[in-house]
mmCIF file of C-alpha atoms in Angstrom:
data_model
loop_
_atom_site.group_PDB
_atom_site.id
_atom_site.type_symbol
_atom_site.label_atom_id
_atom_site.label_comp_id
_atom_site.label_asym_id
_atom_site.label_seq_id
_atom_site.Cartn_x
_atom_site.Cartn_y
_atom_site.Cartn_z
ATOM 1 C CA UNK O 1 13.670 4.986 -9.610
ATOM 2 C CA UNK O 2 12.784 1.339 -8.875
ATOM 3 C CA UNK O 3 11.302 2.304 -5.506
ATOM 4 C CA UNK O 4 9.326 5.167 -7.065
ATOM 5 C CA UNK O 5 7.822 2.878 -9.698
ATOM 6 C CA UNK O 6 6.913 0.210 -7.147
ATOM 7 C CA UNK O 7 5.516 2.719 -4.665
ATOM 8 C CA UNK O 8 3.367 4.343 -7.338
ATOM 9 C CA UNK O 9 2.192 0.918 -8.534
ATOM 10 C CA UNK O 10 1.312 -0.114 -4.978
ATOM 11 C CA UNK O 11 -0.606 3.124 -4.515
ATOM 12 C CA UNK O 12 -2.597 2.692 -7.716
ATOM 13 C CA UNK O 13 -3.424 -0.916 -6.818
ATOM 14 C CA UNK O 14 -4.547 0.167 -3.343
ATOM 15 C CA UNK O 15 -6.756 2.851 -4.894
ATOM 16 C CA UNK O 16 -8.365 0.249 -7.164
ATOM 17 C CA UNK O 17 -8.761 -2.099 -4.205
ATOM 18 C CA UNK O 18 -10.476 0.659 -2.237
ATOM 19 C CA UNK O 19 -12.797 1.637 -5.078
ATOM 20 C CA UNK O 20 -13.814 -1.998 -5.606
ATOM 21 C CA UNK O 21 -14.579 -2.472 -1.916
ATOM 22 C CA UNK O 22 -16.571 0.781 -1.722
ATOM 23 C CA UNK O 23 -18.531 0.158 -4.917
ATOM 24 C CA UNK O 24 -19.670 -3.390 -4.248
ATOM 25 C CA UNK O 25 -19.448 -5.371 -1.023
ATOM 26 C CA UNK O 26 -19.934 -8.622 -2.948
ATOM 27 C CA UNK O 27 -16.672 -8.224 -4.878
ATOM 28 C CA UNK O 28 -14.778 -9.784 -1.985
ATOM 29 C CA UNK O 29 -15.548 -12.962 -0.066
ATOM 30 C CA UNK O 30 -16.736 -12.398 3.481
ATOM 31 C CA UNK O 31 -15.403 -14.408 6.405
ATOM 32 C CA UNK O 32 -17.975 -14.613 9.193
ATOM 33 C CA UNK O 33 -16.854 -14.116 12.784
ATOM 34 C CA UNK O 34 -13.315 -13.064 11.957
ATOM 35 C CA UNK O 35 -11.589 -11.090 14.697
ATOM 36 C CA UNK O 36 -10.646 -8.211 12.364
ATOM 37 C CA UNK O 37 -13.991 -8.142 10.581
ATOM 38 C CA UNK O 38 -14.879 -4.644 9.348
ATOM 39 C CA UNK O 39 -17.540 -3.468 6.982
ATOM 40 C CA UNK O 40 -16.005 -3.687 3.513
ATOM 41 C CA UNK O 41 -17.029 -0.117 2.803
ATOM 42 C CA UNK O 42 -14.858 1.158 5.647
ATOM 43 C CA UNK O 43 -12.046 -1.108 4.456
ATOM 44 C CA UNK O 44 -12.477 0.426 1.026
ATOM 45 C CA UNK O 45 -12.069 3.945 2.400
ATOM 46 C CA UNK O 46 -8.973 2.878 4.351
ATOM 47 C CA UNK O 47 -7.357 1.424 1.218
ATOM 48 C CA UNK O 48 -8.445 4.366 -0.936
ATOM 49 C CA UNK O 49 -6.980 7.005 1.386
ATOM 50 C CA UNK O 50 -3.806 4.990 1.939
ATOM 51 C CA UNK O 51 -3.494 4.421 -1.808
ATOM 52 C CA UNK O 52 -3.777 8.138 -2.542
ATOM 53 C CA UNK O 53 -1.087 8.936 0.040
ATOM 54 C CA UNK O 54 1.197 6.190 -1.316
ATOM 55 C CA UNK O 55 0.723 7.376 -4.907
ATOM 56 C CA UNK O 56 1.504 10.983 -3.969
ATOM 57 C CA UNK O 57 4.621 9.818 -2.123
ATOM 58 C CA UNK O 58 5.656 7.840 -5.209
ATOM 59 C CA UNK O 59 5.291 11.029 -7.255
ATOM 60 C CA UNK O 60 7.496 12.765 -4.683
ATOM 61 C CA UNK O 61 10.128 10.059 -5.144
ATOM 62 C CA UNK O 62 10.063 10.601 -8.911
ATOM 63 C CA UNK O 63 10.781 14.290 -8.282
ATOM 64 C CA UNK O 64 13.618 13.477 -5.871
ATOM 65 C CA UNK O 65 11.988 14.915 -2.748
ATOM 66 C CA UNK O 66 13.938 14.125 0.428
ATOM 67 C CA UNK O 67 10.796 13.713 2.549
ATOM 68 C CA UNK O 68 9.471 11.015 0.199
ATOM 69 C CA UNK O 69 11.966 8.340 1.322
ATOM 70 C CA UNK O 70 10.974 8.322 4.968
ATOM 71 C CA UNK O 71 7.312 8.810 4.089
ATOM 72 C CA UNK O 72 7.549 5.936 1.602
ATOM 73 C CA UNK O 73 8.967 3.550 4.191
ATOM 74 C CA UNK O 74 6.325 4.612 6.717
ATOM 75 C CA UNK O 75 3.416 4.347 4.271
ATOM 76 C CA UNK O 76 4.627 1.020 2.872
ATOM 77 C CA UNK O 77 4.697 -0.264 6.456
ATOM 78 C CA UNK O 78 1.126 0.952 6.999
ATOM 79 C CA UNK O 79 0.139 -0.664 3.723
ATOM 80 C CA UNK O 80 1.666 -3.946 4.884
ATOM 81 C CA UNK O 81 -0.399 -3.818 8.067
ATOM 82 C CA UNK O 82 -3.586 -2.987 6.147
ATOM 83 C CA UNK O 83 -2.999 -5.803 3.666
ATOM 84 C CA UNK O 84 -2.166 -8.265 6.437
ATOM 85 C CA UNK O 85 -5.523 -7.456 8.019
ATOM 86 C CA UNK O 86 -7.125 -7.776 4.560
ATOM 87 C CA UNK O 87 -5.909 -11.401 4.191
ATOM 88 C CA UNK O 88 -9.214 -13.053 5.203
ATOM 89 C CA UNK O 89 -11.141 -11.111 2.571
ATOM 90 C CA UNK O 90 -8.866 -11.522 -0.456
ATOM 91 C CA UNK O 91 -5.776 -13.606 0.382
ATOM 92 C CA UNK O 92 -3.950 -13.680 -2.974
ATOM 93 C CA UNK O 93 -4.443 -9.980 -3.627
ATOM 94 C CA UNK O 94 -3.271 -9.123 -0.114
ATOM 95 C CA UNK O 95 -0.198 -11.364 -0.418
ATOM 96 C CA UNK O 96 0.707 -9.756 -3.741
ATOM 97 C CA UNK O 97 0.521 -6.270 -2.260
ATOM 98 C CA UNK O 98 2.434 -7.422 0.823
ATOM 99 C CA UNK O 99 5.247 -8.603 -1.454
ATOM 100 C CA UNK O 100 5.260 -5.293 -3.353
ATOM 101 C CA UNK O 101 5.420 -3.402 -0.046
ATOM 102 C CA UNK O 102 8.383 -5.513 1.089
ATOM 103 C CA UNK O 103 10.229 -4.669 -2.131
ATOM 104 C CA UNK O 104 9.368 -0.978 -1.728
ATOM 105 C CA UNK O 105 10.827 -0.882 1.784
ATOM 106 C CA UNK O 106 13.894 -2.820 0.638
ATOM 107 C CA UNK O 107 14.452 -0.507 -2.346
ATOM 108 C CA UNK O 108 14.044 2.643 -0.265
ATOM 109 C CA UNK O 109 16.265 1.470 2.592
ATOM 110 C CA UNK O 110 18.998 -0.139 0.500
ATOM 111 C CA UNK O 111 19.646 3.027 -1.507
ATOM 112 C CA UNK O 112 19.288 5.419 1.423
ATOM 113 C CA UNK O 113 22.989 5.518 2.359
ATOM 114 C CA UNK O 114 24.073 6.138 -1.237
ATOM 115 C CA UNK O 115 21.977 9.267 -1.626
ATOM 116 C CA UNK O 116 22.687 10.533 1.885
ATOM 117 C CA UNK O 117 26.421 10.673 1.119
ATOM 118 C CA UNK O 118 25.901 12.832 -1.986
#
């Protein structure tokens, strides 16, 4: 349940992050000449799509779907990568979501053996 709540929260926050980046490029500070510099609109679409997938996986966890555990670990890992690359644009927001993703992976992996034995 803890992992489902965190995964759904991370998905909703990623959706909001994506919408904000798509709606207005000036919402986030730009860093000129950064190696991973992308147009913020494309970053917004990346976060929006990832957020939708993460939220749907969180809903799957709430329903007890077996596929949702592995998908949750995979998507939380992708979210960590996306937020690591997002650090130059919004460092505190990215660090917060990185921490949530770490807890999601921990919660999903630490309870995996308990449910597999049932």
